[in-house]
Tab-separated table of C-alpha atoms in Angstrom:
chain	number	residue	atom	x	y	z
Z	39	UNK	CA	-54.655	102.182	33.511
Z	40	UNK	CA	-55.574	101.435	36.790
Z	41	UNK	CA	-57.161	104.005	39.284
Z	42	UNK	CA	-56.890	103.876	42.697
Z	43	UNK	CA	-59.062	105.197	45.801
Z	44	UNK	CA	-56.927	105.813	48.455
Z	45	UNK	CA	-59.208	105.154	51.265
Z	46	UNK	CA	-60.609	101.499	49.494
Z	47	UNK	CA	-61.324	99.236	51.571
Z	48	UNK	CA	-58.699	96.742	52.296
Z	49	UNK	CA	-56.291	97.897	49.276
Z	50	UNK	CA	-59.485	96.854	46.973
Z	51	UNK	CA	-59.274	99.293	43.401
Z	52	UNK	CA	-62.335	100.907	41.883
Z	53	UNK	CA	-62.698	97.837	39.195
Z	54	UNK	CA	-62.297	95.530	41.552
Z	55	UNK	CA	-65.259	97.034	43.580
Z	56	UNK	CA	-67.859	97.504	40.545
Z	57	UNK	CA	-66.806	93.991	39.875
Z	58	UNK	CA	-68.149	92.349	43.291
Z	59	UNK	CA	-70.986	95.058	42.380
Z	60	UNK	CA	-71.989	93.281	39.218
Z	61	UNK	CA	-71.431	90.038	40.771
Z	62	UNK	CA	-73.983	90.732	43.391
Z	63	UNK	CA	-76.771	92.456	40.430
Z	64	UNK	CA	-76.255	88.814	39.060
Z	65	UNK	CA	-77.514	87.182	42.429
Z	66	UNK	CA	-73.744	85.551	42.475
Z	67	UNK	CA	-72.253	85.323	45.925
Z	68	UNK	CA	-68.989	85.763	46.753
Z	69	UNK	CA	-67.476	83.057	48.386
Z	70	UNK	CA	-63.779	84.256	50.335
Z	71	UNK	CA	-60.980	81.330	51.750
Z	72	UNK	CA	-57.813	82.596	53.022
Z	73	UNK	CA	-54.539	80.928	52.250
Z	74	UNK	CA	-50.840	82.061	52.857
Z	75	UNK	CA	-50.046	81.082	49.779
Z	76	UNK	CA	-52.411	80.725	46.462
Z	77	UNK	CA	-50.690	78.941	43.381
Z	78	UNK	CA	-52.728	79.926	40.136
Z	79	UNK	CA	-52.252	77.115	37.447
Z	80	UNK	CA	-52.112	73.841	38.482
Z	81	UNK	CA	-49.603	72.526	35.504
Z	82	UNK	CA	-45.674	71.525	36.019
Z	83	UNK	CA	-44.420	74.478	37.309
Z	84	UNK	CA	-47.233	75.241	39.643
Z	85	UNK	CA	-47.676	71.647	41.540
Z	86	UNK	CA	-43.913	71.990	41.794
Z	87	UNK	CA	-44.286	75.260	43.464
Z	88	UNK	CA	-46.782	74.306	46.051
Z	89	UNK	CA	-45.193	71.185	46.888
Z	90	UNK	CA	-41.722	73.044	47.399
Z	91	UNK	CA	-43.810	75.702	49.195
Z	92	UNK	CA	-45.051	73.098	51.431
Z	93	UNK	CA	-41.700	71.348	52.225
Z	94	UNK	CA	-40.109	74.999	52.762
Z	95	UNK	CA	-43.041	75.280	55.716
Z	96	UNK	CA	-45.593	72.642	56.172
Z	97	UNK	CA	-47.991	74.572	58.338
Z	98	UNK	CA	-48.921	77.090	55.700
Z	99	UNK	CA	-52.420	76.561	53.931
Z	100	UNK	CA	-51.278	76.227	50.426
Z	101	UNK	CA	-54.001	76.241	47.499
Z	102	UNK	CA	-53.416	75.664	43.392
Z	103	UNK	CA	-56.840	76.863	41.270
Z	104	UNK	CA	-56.612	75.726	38.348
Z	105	UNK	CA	-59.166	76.964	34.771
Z	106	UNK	CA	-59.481	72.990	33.544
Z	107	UNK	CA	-61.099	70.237	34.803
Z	108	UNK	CA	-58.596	69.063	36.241
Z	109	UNK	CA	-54.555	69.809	37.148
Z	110	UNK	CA	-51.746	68.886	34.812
Z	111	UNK	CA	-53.357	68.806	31.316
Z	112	UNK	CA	-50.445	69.949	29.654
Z	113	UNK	CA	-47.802	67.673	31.454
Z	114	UNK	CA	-50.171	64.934	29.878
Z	115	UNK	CA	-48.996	65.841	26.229
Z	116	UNK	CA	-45.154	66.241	27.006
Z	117	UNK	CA	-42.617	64.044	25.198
Z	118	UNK	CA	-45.602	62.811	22.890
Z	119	UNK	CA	-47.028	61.293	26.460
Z	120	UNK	CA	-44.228	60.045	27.297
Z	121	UNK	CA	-43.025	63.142	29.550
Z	122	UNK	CA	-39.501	63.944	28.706
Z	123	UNK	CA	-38.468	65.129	32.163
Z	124	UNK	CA	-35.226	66.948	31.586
Z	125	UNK	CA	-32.300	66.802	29.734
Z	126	UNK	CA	-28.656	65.514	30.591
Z	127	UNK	CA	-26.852	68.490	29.268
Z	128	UNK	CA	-28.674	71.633	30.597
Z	129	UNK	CA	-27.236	74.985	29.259
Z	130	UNK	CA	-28.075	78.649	29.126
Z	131	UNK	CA	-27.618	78.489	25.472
Z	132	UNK	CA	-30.759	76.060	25.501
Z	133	UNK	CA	-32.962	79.003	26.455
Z	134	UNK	CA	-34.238	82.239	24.180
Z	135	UNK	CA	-35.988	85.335	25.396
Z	136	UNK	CA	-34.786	88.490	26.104
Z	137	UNK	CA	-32.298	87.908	28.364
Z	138	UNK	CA	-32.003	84.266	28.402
Z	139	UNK	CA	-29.376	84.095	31.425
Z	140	UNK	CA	-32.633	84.878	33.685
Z	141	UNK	CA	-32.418	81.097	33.909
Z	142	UNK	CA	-28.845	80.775	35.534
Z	143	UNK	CA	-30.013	81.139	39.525
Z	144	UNK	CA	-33.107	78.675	39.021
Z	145	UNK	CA	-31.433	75.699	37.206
Z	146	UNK	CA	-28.671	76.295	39.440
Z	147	UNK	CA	-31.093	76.129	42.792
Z	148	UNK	CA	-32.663	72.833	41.071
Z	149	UNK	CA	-30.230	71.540	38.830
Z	150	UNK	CA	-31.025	68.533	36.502
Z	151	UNK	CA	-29.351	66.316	39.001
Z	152	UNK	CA	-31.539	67.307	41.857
Z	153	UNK	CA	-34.680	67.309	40.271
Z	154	UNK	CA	-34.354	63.249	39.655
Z	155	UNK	CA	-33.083	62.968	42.892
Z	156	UNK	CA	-36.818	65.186	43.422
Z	157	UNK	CA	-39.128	62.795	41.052
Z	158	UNK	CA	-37.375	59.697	42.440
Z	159	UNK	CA	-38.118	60.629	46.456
Z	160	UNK	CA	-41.594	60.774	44.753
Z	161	UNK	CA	-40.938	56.897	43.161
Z	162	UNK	CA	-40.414	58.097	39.836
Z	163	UNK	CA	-37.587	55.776	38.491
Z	164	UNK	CA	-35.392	57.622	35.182
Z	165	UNK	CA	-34.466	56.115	32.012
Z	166	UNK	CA	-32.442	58.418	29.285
Z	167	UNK	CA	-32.452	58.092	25.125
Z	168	UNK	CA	-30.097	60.101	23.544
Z	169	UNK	CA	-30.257	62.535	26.845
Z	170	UNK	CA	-33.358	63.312	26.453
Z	171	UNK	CA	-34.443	61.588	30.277
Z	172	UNK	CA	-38.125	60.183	30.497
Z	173	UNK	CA	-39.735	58.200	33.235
Z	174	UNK	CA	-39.243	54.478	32.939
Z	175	UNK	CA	-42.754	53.696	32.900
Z	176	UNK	CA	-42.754	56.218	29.611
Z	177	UNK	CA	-46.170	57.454	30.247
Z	178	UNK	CA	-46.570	61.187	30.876
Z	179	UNK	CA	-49.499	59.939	33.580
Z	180	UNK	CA	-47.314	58.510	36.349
Z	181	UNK	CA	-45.716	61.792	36.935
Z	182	UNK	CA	-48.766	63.794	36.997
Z	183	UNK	CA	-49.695	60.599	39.154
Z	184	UNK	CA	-47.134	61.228	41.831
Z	185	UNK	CA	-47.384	65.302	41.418
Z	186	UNK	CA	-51.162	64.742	43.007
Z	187	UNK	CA	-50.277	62.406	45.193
Z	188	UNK	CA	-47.167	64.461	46.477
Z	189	UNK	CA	-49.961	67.507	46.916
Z	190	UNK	CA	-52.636	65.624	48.733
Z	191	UNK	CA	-49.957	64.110	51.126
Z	192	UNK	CA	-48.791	67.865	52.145
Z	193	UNK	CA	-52.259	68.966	52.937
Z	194	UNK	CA	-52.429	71.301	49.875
Z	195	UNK	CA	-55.907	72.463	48.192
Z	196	UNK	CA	-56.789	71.738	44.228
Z	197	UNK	CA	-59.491	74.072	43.065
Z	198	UNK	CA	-60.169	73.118	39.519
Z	199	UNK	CA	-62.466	74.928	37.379
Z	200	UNK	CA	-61.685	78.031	38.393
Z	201	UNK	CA	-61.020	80.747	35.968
Z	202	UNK	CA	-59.155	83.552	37.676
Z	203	UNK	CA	-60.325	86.479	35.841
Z	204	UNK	CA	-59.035	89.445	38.300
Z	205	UNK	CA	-55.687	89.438	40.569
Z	206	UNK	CA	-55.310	92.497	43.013
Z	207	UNK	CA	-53.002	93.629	45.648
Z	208	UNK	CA	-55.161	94.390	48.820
Z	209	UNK	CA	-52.904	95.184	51.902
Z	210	UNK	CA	-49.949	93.365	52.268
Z	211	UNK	CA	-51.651	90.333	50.146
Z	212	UNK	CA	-53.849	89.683	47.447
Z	213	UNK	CA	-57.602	88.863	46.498
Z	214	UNK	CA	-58.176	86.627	43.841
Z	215	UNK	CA	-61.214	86.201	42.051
Z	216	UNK	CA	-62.952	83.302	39.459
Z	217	UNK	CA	-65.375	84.430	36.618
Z	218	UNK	CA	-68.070	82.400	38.395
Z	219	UNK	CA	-67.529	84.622	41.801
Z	220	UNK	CA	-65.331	83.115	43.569
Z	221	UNK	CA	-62.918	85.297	45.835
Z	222	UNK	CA	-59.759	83.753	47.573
Z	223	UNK	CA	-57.641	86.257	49.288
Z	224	UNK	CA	-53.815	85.266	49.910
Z	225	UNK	CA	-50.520	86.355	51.724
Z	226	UNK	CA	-48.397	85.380	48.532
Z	227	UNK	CA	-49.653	84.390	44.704
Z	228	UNK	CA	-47.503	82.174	43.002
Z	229	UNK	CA	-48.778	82.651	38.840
Z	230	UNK	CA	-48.215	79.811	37.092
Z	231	UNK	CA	-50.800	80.178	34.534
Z	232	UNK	CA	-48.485	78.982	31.717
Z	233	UNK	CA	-48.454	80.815	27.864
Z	234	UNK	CA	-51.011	80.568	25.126
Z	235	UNK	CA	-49.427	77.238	23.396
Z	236	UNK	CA	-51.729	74.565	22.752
Z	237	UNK	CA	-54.691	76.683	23.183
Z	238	UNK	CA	-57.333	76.740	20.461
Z	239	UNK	CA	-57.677	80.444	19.068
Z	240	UNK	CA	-55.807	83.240	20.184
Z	241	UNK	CA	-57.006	83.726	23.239
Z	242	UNK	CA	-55.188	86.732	25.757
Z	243	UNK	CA	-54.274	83.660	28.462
Z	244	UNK	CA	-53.472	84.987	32.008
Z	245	UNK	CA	-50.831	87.776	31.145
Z	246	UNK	CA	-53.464	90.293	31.673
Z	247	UNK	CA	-53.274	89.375	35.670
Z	248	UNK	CA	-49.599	90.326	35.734
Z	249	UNK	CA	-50.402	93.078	33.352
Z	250	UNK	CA	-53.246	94.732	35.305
Z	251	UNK	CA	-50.919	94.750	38.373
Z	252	UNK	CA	-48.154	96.967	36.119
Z	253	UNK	CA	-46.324	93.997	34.458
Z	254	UNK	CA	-45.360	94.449	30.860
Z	255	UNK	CA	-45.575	91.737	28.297
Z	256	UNK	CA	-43.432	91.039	24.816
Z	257	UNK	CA	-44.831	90.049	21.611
Z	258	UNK	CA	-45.954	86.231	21.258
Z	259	UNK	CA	-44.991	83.823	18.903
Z	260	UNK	CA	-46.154	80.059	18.453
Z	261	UNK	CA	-42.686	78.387	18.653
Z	262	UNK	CA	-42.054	73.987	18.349
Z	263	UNK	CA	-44.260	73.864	16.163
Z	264	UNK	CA	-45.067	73.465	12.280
Z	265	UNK	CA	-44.091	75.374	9.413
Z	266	UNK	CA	-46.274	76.270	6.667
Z	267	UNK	CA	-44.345	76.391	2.749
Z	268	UNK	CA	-45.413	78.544	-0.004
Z	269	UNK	CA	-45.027	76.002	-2.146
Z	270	UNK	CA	-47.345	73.115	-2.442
Z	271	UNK	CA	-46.246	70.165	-0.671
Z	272	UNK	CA	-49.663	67.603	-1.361
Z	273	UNK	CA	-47.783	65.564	-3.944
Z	274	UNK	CA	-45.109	64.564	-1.021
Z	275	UNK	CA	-47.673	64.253	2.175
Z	276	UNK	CA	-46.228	61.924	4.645
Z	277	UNK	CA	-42.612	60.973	3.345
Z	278	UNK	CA	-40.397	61.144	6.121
Z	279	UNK	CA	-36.824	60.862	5.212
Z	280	UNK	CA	-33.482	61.403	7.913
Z	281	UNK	CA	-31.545	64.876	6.903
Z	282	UNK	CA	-30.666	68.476	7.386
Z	283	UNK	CA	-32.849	71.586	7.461
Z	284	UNK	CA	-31.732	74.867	7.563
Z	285	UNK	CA	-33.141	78.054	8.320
Z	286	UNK	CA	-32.651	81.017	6.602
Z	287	UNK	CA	-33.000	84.564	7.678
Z	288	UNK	CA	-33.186	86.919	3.933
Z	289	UNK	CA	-30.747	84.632	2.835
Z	290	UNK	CA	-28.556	84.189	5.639
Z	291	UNK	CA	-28.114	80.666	7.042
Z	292	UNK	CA	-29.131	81.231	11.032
Z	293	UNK	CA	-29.294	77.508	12.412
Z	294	UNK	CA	-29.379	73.463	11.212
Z	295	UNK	CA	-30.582	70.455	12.912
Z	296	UNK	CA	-30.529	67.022	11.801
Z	297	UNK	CA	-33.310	64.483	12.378
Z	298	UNK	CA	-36.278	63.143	10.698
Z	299	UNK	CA	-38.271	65.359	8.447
Z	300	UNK	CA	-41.816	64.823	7.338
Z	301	UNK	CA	-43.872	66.182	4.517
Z	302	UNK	CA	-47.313	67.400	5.226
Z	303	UNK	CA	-49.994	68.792	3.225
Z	304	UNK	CA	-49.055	72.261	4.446
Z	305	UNK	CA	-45.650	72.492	4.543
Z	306	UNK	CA	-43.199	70.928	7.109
Z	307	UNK	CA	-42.862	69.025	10.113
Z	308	UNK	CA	-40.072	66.894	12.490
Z	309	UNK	CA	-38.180	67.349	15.193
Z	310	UNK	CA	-35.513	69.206	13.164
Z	311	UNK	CA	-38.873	71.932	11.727
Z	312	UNK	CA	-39.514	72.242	15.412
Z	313	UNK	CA	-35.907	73.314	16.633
Z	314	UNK	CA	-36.062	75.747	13.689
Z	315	UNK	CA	-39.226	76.803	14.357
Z	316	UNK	CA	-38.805	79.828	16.505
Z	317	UNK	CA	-36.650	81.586	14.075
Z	318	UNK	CA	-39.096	81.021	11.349
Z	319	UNK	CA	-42.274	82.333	13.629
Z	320	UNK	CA	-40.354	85.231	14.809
Z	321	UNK	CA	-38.961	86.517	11.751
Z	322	UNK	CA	-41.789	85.952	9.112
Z	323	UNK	CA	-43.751	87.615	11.975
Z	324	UNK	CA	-41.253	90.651	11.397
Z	325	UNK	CA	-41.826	90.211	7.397
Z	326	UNK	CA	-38.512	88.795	6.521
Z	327	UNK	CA	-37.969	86.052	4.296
Z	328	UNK	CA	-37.648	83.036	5.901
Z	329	UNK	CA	-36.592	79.407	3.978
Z	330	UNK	CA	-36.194	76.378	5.110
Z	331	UNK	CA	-33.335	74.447	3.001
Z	332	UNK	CA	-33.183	70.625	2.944
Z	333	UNK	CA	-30.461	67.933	2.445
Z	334	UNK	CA	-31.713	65.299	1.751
Z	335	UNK	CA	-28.235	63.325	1.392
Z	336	UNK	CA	-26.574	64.762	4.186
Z	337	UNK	CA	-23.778	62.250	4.296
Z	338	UNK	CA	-22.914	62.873	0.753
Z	339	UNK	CA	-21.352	66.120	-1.012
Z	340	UNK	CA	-23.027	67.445	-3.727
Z	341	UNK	CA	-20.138	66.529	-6.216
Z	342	UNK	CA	-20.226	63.027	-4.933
Z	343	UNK	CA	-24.110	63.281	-5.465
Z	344	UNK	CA	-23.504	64.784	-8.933
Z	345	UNK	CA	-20.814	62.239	-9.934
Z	346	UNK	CA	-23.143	59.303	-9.118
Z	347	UNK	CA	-26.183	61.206	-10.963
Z	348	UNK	CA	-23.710	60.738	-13.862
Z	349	UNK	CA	-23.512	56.893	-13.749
Z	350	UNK	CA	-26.982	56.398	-13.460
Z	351	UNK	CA	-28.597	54.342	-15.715
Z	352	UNK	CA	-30.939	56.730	-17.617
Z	353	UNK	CA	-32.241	54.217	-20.184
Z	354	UNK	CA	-35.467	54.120	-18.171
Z	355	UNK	CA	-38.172	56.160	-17.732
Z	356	UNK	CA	-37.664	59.605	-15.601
Z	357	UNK	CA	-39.684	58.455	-13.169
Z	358	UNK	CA	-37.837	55.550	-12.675
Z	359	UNK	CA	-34.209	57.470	-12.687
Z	360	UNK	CA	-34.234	57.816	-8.844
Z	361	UNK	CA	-35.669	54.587	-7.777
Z	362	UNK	CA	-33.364	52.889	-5.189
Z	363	UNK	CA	-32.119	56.587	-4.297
Z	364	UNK	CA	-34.676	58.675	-3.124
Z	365	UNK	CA	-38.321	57.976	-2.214
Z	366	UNK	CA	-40.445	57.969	-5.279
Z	367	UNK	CA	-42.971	60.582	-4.653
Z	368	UNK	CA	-40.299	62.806	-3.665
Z	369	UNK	CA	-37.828	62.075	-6.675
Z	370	UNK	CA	-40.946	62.862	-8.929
Z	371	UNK	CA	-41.018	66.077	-7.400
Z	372	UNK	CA	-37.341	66.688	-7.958
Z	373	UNK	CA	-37.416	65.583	-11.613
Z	374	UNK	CA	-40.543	68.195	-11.931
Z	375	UNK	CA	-38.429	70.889	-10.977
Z	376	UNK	CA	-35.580	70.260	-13.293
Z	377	UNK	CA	-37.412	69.564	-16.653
Z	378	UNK	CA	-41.064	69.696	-17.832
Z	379	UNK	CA	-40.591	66.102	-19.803
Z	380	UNK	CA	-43.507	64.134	-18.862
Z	381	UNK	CA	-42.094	61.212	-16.377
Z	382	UNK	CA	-42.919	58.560	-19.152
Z	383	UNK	CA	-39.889	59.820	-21.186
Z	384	UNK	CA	-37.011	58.258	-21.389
Z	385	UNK	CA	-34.617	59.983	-18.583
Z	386	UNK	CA	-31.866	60.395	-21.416
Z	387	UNK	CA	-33.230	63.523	-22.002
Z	388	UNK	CA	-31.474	64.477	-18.886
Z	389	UNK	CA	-28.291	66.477	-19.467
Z	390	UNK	CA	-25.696	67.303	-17.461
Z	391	UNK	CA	-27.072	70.433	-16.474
Z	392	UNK	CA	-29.979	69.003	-15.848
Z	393	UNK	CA	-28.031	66.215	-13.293
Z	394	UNK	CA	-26.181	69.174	-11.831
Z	395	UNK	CA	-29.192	71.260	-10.608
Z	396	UNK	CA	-30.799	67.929	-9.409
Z	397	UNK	CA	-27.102	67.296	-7.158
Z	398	UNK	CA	-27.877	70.817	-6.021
Z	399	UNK	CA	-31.747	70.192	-5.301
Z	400	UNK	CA	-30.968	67.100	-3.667
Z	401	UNK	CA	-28.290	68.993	-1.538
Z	402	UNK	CA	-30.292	72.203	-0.299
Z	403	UNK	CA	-34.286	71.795	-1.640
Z	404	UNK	CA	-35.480	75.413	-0.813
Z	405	UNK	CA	-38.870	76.152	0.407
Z	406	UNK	CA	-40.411	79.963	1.620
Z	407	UNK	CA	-41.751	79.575	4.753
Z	408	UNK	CA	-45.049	81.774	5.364
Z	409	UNK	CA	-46.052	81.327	8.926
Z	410	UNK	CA	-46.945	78.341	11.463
Z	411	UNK	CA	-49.469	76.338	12.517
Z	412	UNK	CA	-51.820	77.906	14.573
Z	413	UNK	CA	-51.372	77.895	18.321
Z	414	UNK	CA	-53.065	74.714	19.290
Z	415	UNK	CA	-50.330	72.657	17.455
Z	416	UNK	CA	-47.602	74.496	19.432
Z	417	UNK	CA	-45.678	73.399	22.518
Z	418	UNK	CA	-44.402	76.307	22.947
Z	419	UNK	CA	-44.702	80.301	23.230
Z	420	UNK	CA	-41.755	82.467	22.446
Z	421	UNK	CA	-42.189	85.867	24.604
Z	422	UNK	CA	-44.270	86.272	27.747
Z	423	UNK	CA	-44.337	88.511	30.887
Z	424	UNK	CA	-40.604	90.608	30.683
Z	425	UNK	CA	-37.955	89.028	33.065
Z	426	UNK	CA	-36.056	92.242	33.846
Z	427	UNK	CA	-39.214	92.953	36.064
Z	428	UNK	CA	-38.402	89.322	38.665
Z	429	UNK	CA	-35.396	88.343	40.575
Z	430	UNK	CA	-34.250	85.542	39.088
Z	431	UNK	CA	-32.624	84.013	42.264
Z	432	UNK	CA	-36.320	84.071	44.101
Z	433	UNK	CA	-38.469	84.366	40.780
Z	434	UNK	CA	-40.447	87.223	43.048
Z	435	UNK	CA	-41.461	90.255	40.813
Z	436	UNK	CA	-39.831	93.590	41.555
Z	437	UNK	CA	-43.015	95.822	40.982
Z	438	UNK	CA	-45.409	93.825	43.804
Z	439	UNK	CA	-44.129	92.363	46.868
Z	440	UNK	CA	-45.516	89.022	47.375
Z	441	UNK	CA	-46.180	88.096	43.655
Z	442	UNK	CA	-43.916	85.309	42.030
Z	443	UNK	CA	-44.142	84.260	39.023
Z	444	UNK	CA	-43.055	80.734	36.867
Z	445	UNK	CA	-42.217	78.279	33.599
Z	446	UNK	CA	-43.549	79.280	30.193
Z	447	UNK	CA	-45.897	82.715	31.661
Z	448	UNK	CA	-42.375	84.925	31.631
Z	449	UNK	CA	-40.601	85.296	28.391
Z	450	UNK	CA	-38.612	82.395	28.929
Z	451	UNK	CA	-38.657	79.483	26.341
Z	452	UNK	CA	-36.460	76.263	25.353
Z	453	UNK	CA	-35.418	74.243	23.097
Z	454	UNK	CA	-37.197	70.813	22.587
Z	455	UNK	CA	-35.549	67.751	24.644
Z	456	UNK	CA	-37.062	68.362	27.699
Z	457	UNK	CA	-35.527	72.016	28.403
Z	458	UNK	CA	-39.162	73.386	28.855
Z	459	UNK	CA	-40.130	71.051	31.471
Z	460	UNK	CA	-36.681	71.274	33.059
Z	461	UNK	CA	-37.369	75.374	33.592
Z	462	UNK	CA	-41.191	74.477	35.144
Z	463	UNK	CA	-39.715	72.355	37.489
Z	464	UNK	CA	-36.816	75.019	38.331
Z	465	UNK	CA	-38.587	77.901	38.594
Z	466	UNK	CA	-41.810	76.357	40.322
Z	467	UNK	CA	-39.454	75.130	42.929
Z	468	UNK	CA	-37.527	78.457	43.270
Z	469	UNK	CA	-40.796	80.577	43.556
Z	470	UNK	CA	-42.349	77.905	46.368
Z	471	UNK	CA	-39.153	77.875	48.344
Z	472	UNK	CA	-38.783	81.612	48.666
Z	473	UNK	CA	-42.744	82.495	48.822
Z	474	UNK	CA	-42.838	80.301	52.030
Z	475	UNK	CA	-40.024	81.913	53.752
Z	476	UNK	CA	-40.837	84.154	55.898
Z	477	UNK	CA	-44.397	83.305	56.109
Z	478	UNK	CA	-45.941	82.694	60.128
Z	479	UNK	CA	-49.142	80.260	60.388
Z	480	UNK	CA	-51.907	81.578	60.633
């Protein structure tokens, strides 16, 4: 809880106070700029903001600090590097959090349309694979190319390497300060910090700025990302195969998805385990069993599958019964599940019960899901700061006038395809435009 002086200087708070207090024991001066508007987080949603900020009014004195080295880092992974811009069919239903129609007035401001008609006035020319839309030059680098270059053409400020560690309202603006002392004060703050995902360890990321300034947060959950199987999936590392997974909630079938699936040496992975895998994180997170089922025939019934299993020739060995049908590490797997007849017998032993259960197996393979990777192998975080608390026409927060906040920090997430990026570049250009109205020079 946060305790106020009522006759602090300059709106300052008693921690913010014994803060510049222990700054100065440590021989660390504090160095204060002044913009009218201070971006903090210098990924997607954030260079989008400032540059919108800065088209909206180009006489303000617009800054974006940024923690890394330098801005962008995380558009640089996008689309494995490839930066999948957007997507052509942009829905609500493409979007989870608490109230996922938070997203309506943003992608409606800067529809999918308008933001390549954005990226191209920038020279970024489109190219589109199974609607999933990517620049043609497919490398993640030329739009974080033409992001800086759009930035340093409107006059605005990167400060890299600066980790904001303390946001507070002081008057009708803000002070913002860096672990290393730093102290920008501001008219508006844009946060654009962007969630946890992709981070190594748990760390608390930036919530606790919103959160210190009466924001409340949801729980967090790593989300595209891998799933981890009870069951030991070593013997079948690295197959890949094309079919269905399904996700079960305590035996309830919530969602499928159809794609390639890989094996790994924990558990599961692919573009379908990814789509899936916010259901899984959330509810094994709540303690509920969680299975993923696979097909691995998906164009086949399982009576076609069984009928076929029938004519096989089974005067070969059993691990030779499958060959021609199913990858061979993976049909040894199958046949291991079925009957504990060493794979040198002769697969005659294999009755029709036996074919049966494999039909069914091959159908919907069942595996107990236990948890995810760990958050640096997710692209995602389910949850964040609560969107009831910001218009979602202006993306400004209802609590503290002046604030504004963006992309993957509120409790706002979407599906893979380029959804994610596609709400960084909406609400980064919704929070600029309104945080520069208004706004005088100085």
């Amino acid at each position: 809880m946060k305790i106020h002086i009522a006759d602090c200087k300059n709106g300052e708070d008693v921690v913010y106070s014994l803060y510049k207090k222990q700054l100065r024991k440590r021989g660390v001066l504090m160095h204060t700029k002044e913009y009218d508007i201070l971006v903090i987080g210098g990924g997607a949603s954030g260079l989008v903001a400032a540059i919108f900020a800065a088209e909206q009014n180009p006489r303000l004195k617009i800054g974006v600090v940024e923690k890394n080295g330098r801005v962008g880092k995380k558009i640089l992974v996008t689309g494995n590097g490839r930066c999948n811009l957007s997507n052509t069919d942009i829905r609500v239903e493409n979007y989870h959090g608490a109230n996922p129609r938070f997203v309506t007035s943003a992608l409606h401001q800067l529809d999918g349309v308008a933001t390549l008609d954005f990226f191209e006035g920038l020279g970024v020319m489109a190219w589109t694979e199974e609607g999933k839309i990517y620049p043609y030059s497919l490398q993640a680098s030329s739009v974080l190319d033409v992001l800086r270059t759009a930035t340093a053409m409107r006059g605005i400020e990167e400060i890299c390497e600066f980790d904001c560690v303390h946001l507070q309202k002081a008057g009708e603006g803000f002070v913002v300060c860096a672990k290393d002392g730093r102290t920008f004060r501001a008219k508006r703050v844009i946060a654009a910090c962007g969630s946890i995902a992709g981070i190594k360890g748990d760390e608390g990321g930036s919530y606790g700025l919103l959160e210190w300034l009466g924001h409340t947060r949801t729980a967090l959950y790593p989300s595209l990302v891998q799933l981890k199987t009870r069951e030991n999936t070593a013997s079948v590392k690295g197959v890949k195969f094309m079919g269905t997974a399904c996700v079960y909630v305590d035996g309830t079938m919530q969602q499928e998805e159809y794609g390639e699936i890989l094996f790994t040496d924990y558990g599961l992975s692919g573009p379908p385990i990814f789509a899936l895998s916010r259901i899984a994180s959330v509810e094994t997170a709540a303690g509920r069993k969680v299975e993923i089922g696979l097909n691995l025939m998906s164009d086949k019934t399982k009576d076609e599958i069984y009928a076929h299993l029938l004519n096989r020739n089974r005067h070969v060995p059993l691990e030779g019964f499958l060959i021609g049908m199913l990858h061979k590490l993976v049909a040894v797997r199958l046949l291991k599940e079925i009957t504990d007849q060493k794979m040198t017998a002769q697969a005659t032993v294999l009755n029709g019960t036996h074919l049966y259960r494999l039909a069914e197996l091959i159908c919907d393979w069942r595996f107990e899901i236990t948890g995810t990777n760990p958050w640096s192998a997710a692209q995602v975080c389910a949850g964040g700061i609560c969107t009831e608390e910001f218009n979602p026409s202006t993306m400004e927060s209802k609590l503290v006038q002046g604030l504004y906040c963006t992309g993957e920090m509120l409790d706002i997430d979407g599906d893979c395809g380029g959804y994610n990026l596609q709400w960084a570049w909406s609400s980064g250009a919704v929070a600029g435009m309104h945080a520069a109205q208004g706004l005088g020079v100085r």
